[in-house]
C-alpha cells in the first residue's frame, strides 16, 4: 500500500467549493482501488491569510510544501486586492521556486457536451497544451520609474533562456511522442518578437532532430487562434510560451465547453519538488457561495495528480466517472445542466465503483 501526503490549498472564492468536491472524489477513488491511501493536510494560504498576516504565504512556505507528494490548489484572487499582488503572492511564488516549469493542460470535449462554436465537432478536440511555466513573459523582470509623473515608465521584460526553452521543448516532444498522432505544433511570434522568440524557434528545430518520429509544425500565435476554431482536428500536442499558452488555453477550454471543466498540472518533471494541480479557472467572485460552481475542472486536476503519482487505475476511474456524469446530463449550469456543485459531486462519486 502506497501512502501519499497531499497539501490541499483551497484558497479564495470558489476554490474551497471545488476542492472539497475533488477531495471527496479522491477519497472514494482510493477506497475503491485499495492500493494506495491519501492523507490530506489543509493549508490555509490565500487572501484571508494575507489580510491577517500581511503575506499570502509564510516565509518558510516552500519548505512546508516540500514535505508533500503533491499540492491540490483551488484559486487565488479577491475583489479588494490587486490581482498582481495575489497572483505573485501565492501561485507564482510557488510555481517558480518549486521549478514547476511545465504547465500541462489537457483539453477534450466530454461526451454529451456540445462545443461552444458550430464549426467544432466534439471529436475534433483532443489536445494537450504544454505551457512554459517558469520564464518568458512572466519572469518578473521589469520595473517602474518616475511614478506619478507624466513621463512615468514601466518595463516588462520577457526572459527566454536556452536551458528554459530546451527543457520545455523536450517535454513537449516527449508528450507528443506518447500520443497516437505523434504531432507537435510549436506556437511562436518569431516575426514581430525577433530575439527571444527567434531563439525559441531555433531550439524547437534543434530538439525536433532528437524526435524523428514526431511531426512538427509551427504557428504564429495570432494565426493559431484561427486554426483552433476552424481546423481543430489538425492539432494534437501544442507547446507555447507562458503568455501565449495562458491565453490559448482559455480559448481551448471555452471551445471545448466551459472554463469550469479546464484542468491543469504545474509539473516539476525532475520530481525534486512536489507538483501542483489546479483547475484553470480563478476565484469566480460572481458565483462564489452560491454552490453552483462546476467542480469538474478541480476533479479533472485531481485525476491528473493521481496519474502523475503513478496511480493510473485511480485516474482512469475518475475519467470514466466524469464521462458518465456528462453523458447522463448530470452537470452544472455552465455545461447546460441543472445540478449544483454538491449534486454533480454525488453523482460522480456514486459512479466510481
Ligand atoms: P474566473 O475564472 O474566476 O471567472 C471567469 C468566468 O468564468 C466567471 O464568469 C466565472 O463565474 C466563470 N467560472 C469560472 N470558474 C467556473 C466554474 N468552476 N464553474 C462555473 N463557472 C465558472 O476569472 P476572472 O473573473 O478573470 O478572475 C477572478 C479572480 O480570479 C481574479 O482575482 C483573478 O486574478 C483570479 N484568477 C486566479 C487564477 C488562479 O488562481 N489560477 C486563474 C484565473 C484568475
Ligand atoms: Mg489564465
Tab-separated table of C-alpha atoms and ligand atoms in Angstrom:
chain	number	residue	atom	x	y	z
A	1	UNK	CA	0.000	0.000	0.000
A	2	UNK	CA	1.484	3.345	-1.062
A	3	UNK	CA	0.774	6.357	1.103
A	4	UNK	CA	0.652	9.882	-0.347
A	5	UNK	CA	0.676	13.144	1.594
A	6	UNK	CA	-1.300	15.799	-0.224
A	7	UNK	CA	-1.319	19.504	0.639
A	8	UNK	CA	-4.802	20.799	-0.065
A	9	UNK	CA	-4.849	24.547	-0.604
A	10	UNK	CA	-8.412	25.690	-1.377
A	11	UNK	CA	-7.514	29.415	-1.490
A	12	UNK	CA	-10.123	32.007	-2.443
A	13	UNK	CA	-13.574	32.365	-3.989
A	14	UNK	CA	-14.981	29.112	-5.356
A	15	UNK	CA	-11.632	27.404	-4.596
A	16	UNK	CA	-12.893	25.849	-1.321
A	17	UNK	CA	-16.126	24.690	-3.002
A	18	UNK	CA	-14.430	22.830	-5.846
A	19	UNK	CA	-11.525	21.484	-3.788
A	20	UNK	CA	-14.000	19.935	-1.320
A	21	UNK	CA	-15.540	18.097	-4.293
A	22	UNK	CA	-12.172	16.959	-5.608
A	23	UNK	CA	-11.176	15.587	-2.186
A	24	UNK	CA	-14.431	13.652	-1.883
A	25	UNK	CA	-13.816	12.101	-5.289
A	26	UNK	CA	-10.189	11.258	-4.468
A	27	UNK	CA	-11.192	9.598	-1.185
A	28	UNK	CA	-13.766	7.419	-2.918
A	29	UNK	CA	-11.226	6.504	-5.605
A	30	UNK	CA	-8.656	5.430	-3.012
A	31	UNK	CA	-11.338	3.339	-1.236
A	32	UNK	CA	-12.216	1.569	-4.465
A	33	UNK	CA	-8.621	0.995	-5.626
A	34	UNK	CA	-7.361	-0.275	-2.239
A	35	UNK	CA	-3.757	0.033	-3.486
A	36	UNK	CA	-2.952	3.470	-2.080
A	37	UNK	CA	-4.012	5.838	0.681
A	38	UNK	CA	-4.223	9.614	0.648
A	39	UNK	CA	-3.593	11.879	3.617
A	40	UNK	CA	-4.793	15.466	3.178
A	41	UNK	CA	-3.469	18.397	5.161
A	42	UNK	CA	-5.244	21.691	4.628
A	43	UNK	CA	-3.012	24.712	4.025
A	44	UNK	CA	-4.900	27.958	4.731
A	45	UNK	CA	-2.926	30.318	2.476
A	46	UNK	CA	-4.870	32.844	0.430
A	47	UNK	CA	-6.431	36.266	0.794
A	48	UNK	CA	-7.826	35.779	4.339
A	49	UNK	CA	-4.334	34.672	5.411
A	50	UNK	CA	-2.863	37.749	3.683
A	51	UNK	CA	-5.257	40.078	5.449
A	52	UNK	CA	-4.392	38.679	8.858
A	53	UNK	CA	-0.624	38.175	8.420
A	54	UNK	CA	0.397	40.569	5.621
A	55	UNK	CA	1.634	37.777	3.343
A	56	UNK	CA	-0.058	35.254	1.080
A	57	UNK	CA	2.196	32.511	2.379
A	58	UNK	CA	4.600	32.302	5.329
A	59	UNK	CA	8.332	32.919	4.798
A	60	UNK	CA	9.067	29.200	5.207
A	61	UNK	CA	6.107	28.205	2.999
A	62	UNK	CA	8.173	26.450	0.353
A	63	UNK	CA	9.879	24.294	2.996
A	64	UNK	CA	6.443	23.297	4.264
A	65	UNK	CA	5.318	22.305	0.765
A	66	UNK	CA	8.411	20.181	0.131
A	67	UNK	CA	7.120	17.733	2.776
A	68	UNK	CA	4.253	16.740	0.483
A	69	UNK	CA	3.975	14.463	-2.536
A	70	UNK	CA	1.686	16.911	-4.354
A	71	UNK	CA	-0.341	20.078	-3.907
A	72	UNK	CA	-4.028	20.376	-4.796
A	73	UNK	CA	-4.815	24.034	-5.316
A	74	UNK	CA	-8.129	25.895	-5.781
A	75	UNK	CA	-7.757	29.537	-6.829
A	76	UNK	CA	-6.365	32.818	-5.576
A	77	UNK	CA	-7.678	36.346	-6.046
A	78	UNK	CA	-10.094	38.681	-4.286
A	79	UNK	CA	-12.058	41.719	-5.448
A	80	UNK	CA	-10.358	44.039	-2.941
A	81	UNK	CA	-6.723	43.012	-3.546
A	82	UNK	CA	-4.769	43.841	-6.720
A	83	UNK	CA	-4.561	40.676	-8.867
A	84	UNK	CA	-0.830	41.218	-9.391
A	85	UNK	CA	-0.346	41.049	-5.590
A	86	UNK	CA	-2.444	37.913	-5.047
A	87	UNK	CA	-1.046	36.033	-8.042
A	88	UNK	CA	2.606	36.832	-7.294
A	89	UNK	CA	1.993	36.394	-3.562
A	90	UNK	CA	0.860	32.809	-3.845
A	91	UNK	CA	0.643	30.989	-7.163
A	92	UNK	CA	3.681	32.483	-8.883
A	93	UNK	CA	5.548	32.324	-5.567
A	94	UNK	CA	5.177	28.538	-5.738
A	95	UNK	CA	5.478	27.747	-9.475
A	96	UNK	CA	8.879	29.376	-9.985
A	97	UNK	CA	10.773	28.400	-6.817
A	98	UNK	CA	9.405	24.840	-6.980
A	99	UNK	CA	10.677	24.692	-10.597
A	100	UNK	CA	7.318	23.586	-11.894
A	101	UNK	CA	8.449	24.514	-15.354
A	102	UNK	CA	5.726	22.632	-17.207
A	103	UNK	CA	2.100	23.681	-17.162
A	104	UNK	CA	0.111	20.872	-18.703
A	105	UNK	CA	-3.457	21.476	-19.865
A	106	UNK	CA	-5.374	18.658	-21.484
A	107	UNK	CA	-8.476	19.691	-23.400
A	108	UNK	CA	-11.122	17.413	-24.831
A	109	UNK	CA	-14.861	17.526	-25.315
A	110	UNK	CA	-16.601	15.434	-22.710
A	111	UNK	CA	-19.395	13.162	-24.014
A	112	UNK	CA	-22.765	14.822	-24.438
A	113	UNK	CA	-21.335	18.331	-24.126
A	114	UNK	CA	-21.656	20.467	-27.245
A	115	UNK	CA	-18.662	22.627	-28.171
A	116	UNK	CA	-19.310	26.349	-27.984
A	117	UNK	CA	-18.728	27.005	-31.689
A	118	UNK	CA	-20.621	25.455	-34.602
A	119	UNK	CA	-17.525	24.756	-36.717
A	120	UNK	CA	-16.156	22.479	-33.971
A	121	UNK	CA	-17.286	18.856	-33.712
A	122	UNK	CA	-16.832	17.168	-30.291
A	123	UNK	CA	-14.400	14.574	-31.686
A	124	UNK	CA	-12.227	17.350	-33.179
A	125	UNK	CA	-10.834	18.452	-29.842
A	126	UNK	CA	-8.425	16.141	-28.074
A	127	UNK	CA	-5.422	18.280	-27.309
A	128	UNK	CA	-2.618	18.541	-24.802
A	129	UNK	CA	-1.379	22.074	-24.267
A	130	UNK	CA	2.146	22.406	-22.898
A	131	UNK	CA	2.867	25.831	-21.449
A	132	UNK	CA	6.312	27.080	-20.452
A	133	UNK	CA	5.747	27.917	-16.807
A	134	UNK	CA	8.954	29.371	-15.372
A	135	UNK	CA	10.145	32.275	-17.512
A	136	UNK	CA	9.157	34.100	-20.702
A	137	UNK	CA	6.777	36.996	-20.293
A	138	UNK	CA	6.029	36.109	-16.649
A	139	UNK	CA	9.629	36.052	-15.439
A	140	UNK	CA	9.019	39.052	-13.207
A	141	UNK	CA	11.710	41.214	-14.850
A	142	UNK	CA	10.980	44.902	-15.101
A	143	UNK	CA	10.229	47.942	-13.048
A	144	UNK	CA	8.611	51.328	-12.760
A	145	UNK	CA	10.289	54.707	-12.551
A	146	UNK	CA	9.141	58.340	-12.222
A	147	UNK	CA	5.939	57.288	-10.544
A	148	UNK	CA	3.112	59.736	-10.902
A	149	UNK	CA	4.889	61.977	-13.401
A	150	UNK	CA	3.752	62.466	-16.951
A	151	UNK	CA	6.911	60.604	-18.063
A	152	UNK	CA	6.294	57.620	-15.782
A	153	UNK	CA	7.721	54.496	-17.380
A	154	UNK	CA	7.239	50.767	-16.834
A	155	UNK	CA	9.164	47.895	-18.394
A	156	UNK	CA	8.102	44.271	-18.601
A	157	UNK	CA	10.967	42.208	-19.949
A	158	UNK	CA	10.485	38.731	-21.363
A	159	UNK	CA	13.240	36.278	-20.429
A	160	UNK	CA	13.993	33.361	-22.746
A	161	UNK	CA	16.896	31.098	-21.853
A	162	UNK	CA	18.455	28.236	-23.789
A	163	UNK	CA	18.026	25.970	-20.763
A	164	UNK	CA	14.400	27.002	-20.210
A	165	UNK	CA	13.381	26.592	-23.836
A	166	UNK	CA	15.252	23.319	-24.323
A	167	UNK	CA	13.639	21.630	-21.327
A	168	UNK	CA	10.090	22.665	-22.258
A	169	UNK	CA	10.619	21.590	-25.888
A	170	UNK	CA	11.922	18.191	-24.761
A	171	UNK	CA	8.900	17.734	-22.526
A	172	UNK	CA	6.546	18.752	-25.353
A	173	UNK	CA	8.164	16.386	-27.865
A	174	UNK	CA	8.042	13.524	-25.355
A	175	UNK	CA	4.361	14.252	-24.715
A	176	UNK	CA	3.624	14.296	-28.449
A	177	UNK	CA	5.600	11.068	-28.884
A	178	UNK	CA	3.481	9.330	-26.236
A	179	UNK	CA	0.242	10.080	-28.095
A	180	UNK	CA	-1.139	8.238	-31.137
A	181	UNK	CA	-0.875	11.170	-33.563
A	182	UNK	CA	2.751	11.971	-32.646
A	183	UNK	CA	2.249	15.552	-33.765
A	184	UNK	CA	3.501	18.760	-32.149
A	185	UNK	CA	2.561	22.319	-33.024
A	186	UNK	CA	5.037	24.944	-31.833
A	187	UNK	CA	3.393	28.317	-31.200
A	188	UNK	CA	5.565	31.380	-31.674
A	189	UNK	CA	5.684	35.031	-32.561
A	190	UNK	CA	9.174	34.946	-34.006
A	191	UNK	CA	8.320	37.526	-36.622
A	192	UNK	CA	7.492	40.587	-34.501
A	193	UNK	CA	9.447	39.448	-31.430
A	194	UNK	CA	12.800	38.969	-33.028
A	195	UNK	CA	15.109	37.854	-30.194
A	196	UNK	CA	13.524	35.635	-27.552
A	197	UNK	CA	11.014	34.052	-29.884
A	198	UNK	CA	13.620	33.510	-32.604
A	199	UNK	CA	15.716	31.601	-30.053
A	200	UNK	CA	12.506	29.705	-29.198
A	201	UNK	CA	12.050	28.727	-32.869
A	202	UNK	CA	15.705	27.735	-33.298
A	203	UNK	CA	15.685	25.470	-30.257
A	204	UNK	CA	12.409	23.855	-31.382
A	205	UNK	CA	14.194	22.887	-34.613
A	206	UNK	CA	17.226	21.573	-32.703
A	207	UNK	CA	15.190	19.455	-30.311
A	208	UNK	CA	12.987	18.126	-33.141
A	209	UNK	CA	16.054	16.291	-34.516
A	210	UNK	CA	16.035	14.077	-31.414
A	211	UNK	CA	12.445	13.034	-32.163
A	212	UNK	CA	12.356	11.877	-35.814
A	213	UNK	CA	9.078	10.021	-35.244
A	214	UNK	CA	7.242	13.199	-34.193
A	215	UNK	CA	5.992	15.566	-36.890
A	216	UNK	CA	6.250	19.246	-36.020
A	217	UNK	CA	4.611	22.310	-37.439
A	218	UNK	CA	4.841	25.946	-36.416
A	219	UNK	CA	2.162	28.579	-35.954
A	220	UNK	CA	2.300	32.258	-35.177
A	221	UNK	CA	0.121	32.824	-32.140
A	222	UNK	CA	-2.407	35.063	-33.862
A	223	UNK	CA	-2.970	32.602	-36.690
A	224	UNK	CA	-3.168	29.818	-34.088
A	225	UNK	CA	-6.404	31.254	-32.652
A	226	UNK	CA	-7.978	30.935	-36.099
A	227	UNK	CA	-6.695	27.388	-36.622
A	228	UNK	CA	-8.057	26.287	-33.235
A	229	UNK	CA	-11.519	27.449	-34.255
A	230	UNK	CA	-11.524	26.432	-37.935
A	231	UNK	CA	-9.263	23.356	-38.103
A	232	UNK	CA	-9.250	21.908	-34.578
A	233	UNK	CA	-8.778	18.308	-35.761
A	234	UNK	CA	-5.396	19.258	-37.269
A	235	UNK	CA	-3.985	19.812	-33.756
A	236	UNK	CA	-2.802	17.386	-31.086
A	237	UNK	CA	0.040	18.457	-28.774
A	238	UNK	CA	0.736	22.186	-28.628
A	239	UNK	CA	3.667	23.995	-26.995
A	240	UNK	CA	3.969	27.720	-26.366
A	241	UNK	CA	5.335	30.425	-24.099
A	242	UNK	CA	3.941	31.354	-20.703
A	243	UNK	CA	1.802	34.227	-22.020
A	244	UNK	CA	0.757	32.682	-25.331
A	245	UNK	CA	-0.450	29.466	-23.746
A	246	UNK	CA	-2.153	31.279	-20.882
A	247	UNK	CA	-4.398	32.869	-23.489
A	248	UNK	CA	-4.705	29.933	-25.893
A	249	UNK	CA	-5.634	27.531	-23.099
A	250	UNK	CA	-8.593	29.675	-22.081
A	251	UNK	CA	-9.697	29.708	-25.711
A	252	UNK	CA	-9.257	25.933	-25.870
A	253	UNK	CA	-11.337	25.421	-22.730
A	254	UNK	CA	-14.095	27.701	-23.981
A	255	UNK	CA	-14.150	25.915	-27.359
A	256	UNK	CA	-14.432	22.507	-25.715
A	257	UNK	CA	-17.210	23.614	-23.362
A	258	UNK	CA	-16.506	25.799	-20.360
A	259	UNK	CA	-13.676	27.242	-18.327
A	260	UNK	CA	-15.299	25.349	-15.424
A	261	UNK	CA	-14.002	21.979	-16.678
A	262	UNK	CA	-10.487	23.074	-17.626
A	263	UNK	CA	-7.753	21.300	-15.639
A	264	UNK	CA	-4.047	21.860	-15.251
A	265	UNK	CA	-0.892	20.496	-13.705
A	266	UNK	CA	2.175	22.540	-12.739
A	267	UNK	CA	4.880	19.935	-13.001
A	268	UNK	CA	8.471	19.646	-11.897
A	269	UNK	CA	9.424	16.777	-14.236
A	270	UNK	CA	12.619	16.141	-12.242
A	271	UNK	CA	10.382	15.291	-9.227
A	272	UNK	CA	12.728	17.242	-6.957
A	273	UNK	CA	9.755	19.276	-5.730
A	274	UNK	CA	6.067	18.480	-5.385
A	275	UNK	CA	3.940	19.291	-8.424
A	276	UNK	CA	0.788	21.374	-8.117
A	277	UNK	CA	-2.580	20.518	-9.617
A	278	UNK	CA	-5.316	23.137	-10.088
A	279	UNK	CA	-8.365	23.989	-12.142
A	280	UNK	CA	-7.616	26.631	-14.760
A	281	UNK	CA	-10.390	28.951	-13.605
A	282	UNK	CA	-9.973	31.626	-10.947
A	283	UNK	CA	-11.932	32.670	-7.868
A	284	UNK	CA	-15.137	33.437	-9.832
A	285	UNK	CA	-16.475	36.090	-7.441
A	286	UNK	CA	-19.737	36.282	-9.372
A	287	UNK	CA	-20.774	32.778	-8.312
A	288	UNK	CA	-18.864	32.341	-5.024
A	289	UNK	CA	-21.010	30.951	-2.210
A	290	UNK	CA	-23.910	30.067	-4.491
A	291	UNK	CA	-22.963	26.388	-4.595
A	292	UNK	CA	-23.221	26.270	-8.393
A	293	UNK	CA	-19.537	26.168	-9.414
A	294	UNK	CA	-18.638	23.417	-11.837
A	295	UNK	CA	-16.383	21.024	-9.877
A	296	UNK	CA	-15.157	19.135	-12.967
A	297	UNK	CA	-12.067	21.304	-13.525
A	298	UNK	CA	-10.863	20.580	-9.991
A	299	UNK	CA	-11.819	16.904	-10.239
A	300	UNK	CA	-10.030	16.516	-13.579
A	301	UNK	CA	-6.950	18.151	-11.990
A	302	UNK	CA	-7.195	15.649	-9.128
A	303	UNK	CA	-7.204	12.816	-11.688
A	304	UNK	CA	-4.068	14.312	-13.275
A	305	UNK	CA	-2.488	14.293	-9.829
A	306	UNK	CA	-3.140	10.565	-9.405
A	307	UNK	CA	-1.789	9.933	-12.912
A	308	UNK	CA	1.395	11.855	-12.105
A	309	UNK	CA	1.805	9.931	-8.843
A	310	UNK	CA	1.624	6.724	-10.886
A	311	UNK	CA	-1.913	5.708	-9.869
A	312	UNK	CA	-3.181	5.065	-13.399
A	313	UNK	CA	-6.083	2.890	-12.301
A	314	UNK	CA	-7.328	5.606	-9.967
A	315	UNK	CA	-7.135	8.316	-12.606
A	316	UNK	CA	-8.913	6.101	-15.161
A	317	UNK	CA	-11.748	5.556	-12.692
A	318	UNK	CA	-12.187	9.315	-12.315
A	319	UNK	CA	-12.042	9.978	-16.077
A	320	UNK	CA	-14.679	7.282	-16.659
A	321	UNK	CA	-16.910	8.773	-13.942
A	322	UNK	CA	-16.552	12.250	-15.474
A	323	UNK	CA	-17.639	10.844	-18.855
A	324	UNK	CA	-20.589	9.139	-17.173
A	325	UNK	CA	-21.998	12.222	-15.400
A	326	UNK	CA	-21.655	14.213	-18.625
A	327	UNK	CA	-23.395	11.502	-20.669
A	328	UNK	CA	-26.207	11.433	-18.121
A	329	UNK	CA	-26.524	15.222	-18.199
A	330	UNK	CA	-25.662	15.396	-14.503
A	331	UNK	CA	-23.808	18.684	-14.889
A	332	UNK	CA	-23.848	22.300	-13.695
A	333	UNK	CA	-25.324	25.319	-15.463
A	334	UNK	CA	-22.147	26.283	-17.340
A	335	UNK	CA	-22.486	22.976	-19.224
A	336	UNK	CA	-26.208	23.411	-19.766
A	337	UNK	CA	-27.269	21.263	-16.808
A	338	UNK	CA	-29.397	21.932	-13.757
A	339	UNK	CA	-27.378	20.379	-10.921
A	340	UNK	CA	-25.413	22.218	-8.260
A	341	UNK	CA	-21.827	21.512	-7.186
A	342	UNK	CA	-22.836	19.007	-4.476
A	343	UNK	CA	-25.199	17.090	-6.745
A	344	UNK	CA	-22.617	16.711	-9.527
A	345	UNK	CA	-20.072	15.539	-6.945
A	346	UNK	CA	-22.520	12.991	-5.501
A	347	UNK	CA	-23.380	11.641	-8.965
A	348	UNK	CA	-19.700	11.355	-9.794
A	349	UNK	CA	-18.734	9.679	-6.515
A	350	UNK	CA	-21.579	7.189	-6.999
A	351	UNK	CA	-20.366	6.177	-10.444
A	352	UNK	CA	-16.858	5.387	-9.197
A	353	UNK	CA	-17.068	1.707	-8.416
B	1	LIG	P1	-12.557	33.345	-13.331
B	1	LIG	O1	-12.053	32.076	-13.917
B	1	LIG	O2	-12.578	33.427	-11.867
B	1	LIG	O3	-14.045	33.615	-13.880
B	1	LIG	C1	-14.338	33.860	-15.238
B	1	LIG	C2	-15.812	33.491	-15.529
B	1	LIG	O4	-15.920	32.048	-15.564
B	1	LIG	C3	-16.772	33.962	-14.443
B	1	LIG	O5	-17.986	34.371	-15.047
B	1	LIG	C4	-16.998	32.728	-13.602
B	1	LIG	O6	-18.236	32.670	-12.961
B	1	LIG	C5	-16.858	31.606	-14.625
B	1	LIG	N1	-16.326	30.386	-13.967
B	1	LIG	C6	-15.063	30.200	-13.524
B	1	LIG	N2	-14.946	29.005	-12.951
B	1	LIG	C7	-16.154	28.425	-13.013
B	1	LIG	C8	-16.671	27.170	-12.558
B	1	LIG	N3	-15.892	26.258	-11.924
B	1	LIG	N4	-17.964	26.894	-12.787
B	1	LIG	C9	-18.760	27.780	-13.431
B	1	LIG	N5	-18.334	28.973	-13.884
B	1	LIG	C10	-17.042	29.291	-13.676
B	1	LIG	O7	-11.655	34.511	-13.955
B	1	LIG	P2	-11.645	36.084	-13.632
B	1	LIG	O8	-13.026	36.556	-13.405
B	1	LIG	O9	-10.828	36.686	-14.686
B	1	LIG	O10	-10.808	36.244	-12.291
B	1	LIG	C11	-11.369	36.292	-10.983
B	1	LIG	C12	-10.247	36.253	-9.974
B	1	LIG	O11	-9.563	35.002	-10.031
B	1	LIG	C13	-9.184	37.346	-10.168
B	1	LIG	O12	-8.770	37.780	-8.892
B	1	LIG	C14	-8.060	36.608	-10.870
B	1	LIG	O13	-6.811	37.170	-10.638
B	1	LIG	C15	-8.162	35.242	-10.220
B	1	LIG	N6	-7.630	34.153	-11.060
B	1	LIG	C16	-6.902	33.196	-10.418
B	1	LIG	C17	-6.437	32.104	-11.096
B	1	LIG	C18	-5.721	31.044	-10.338
B	1	LIG	O14	-5.748	31.035	-9.128
B	1	LIG	N7	-5.078	30.125	-11.014
B	1	LIG	C19	-6.679	31.932	-12.544
B	1	LIG	C20	-7.507	32.972	-13.110
B	1	LIG	C21	-7.942	34.048	-12.383
B	2	LIG	MG1	-5.273	32.241	-17.273
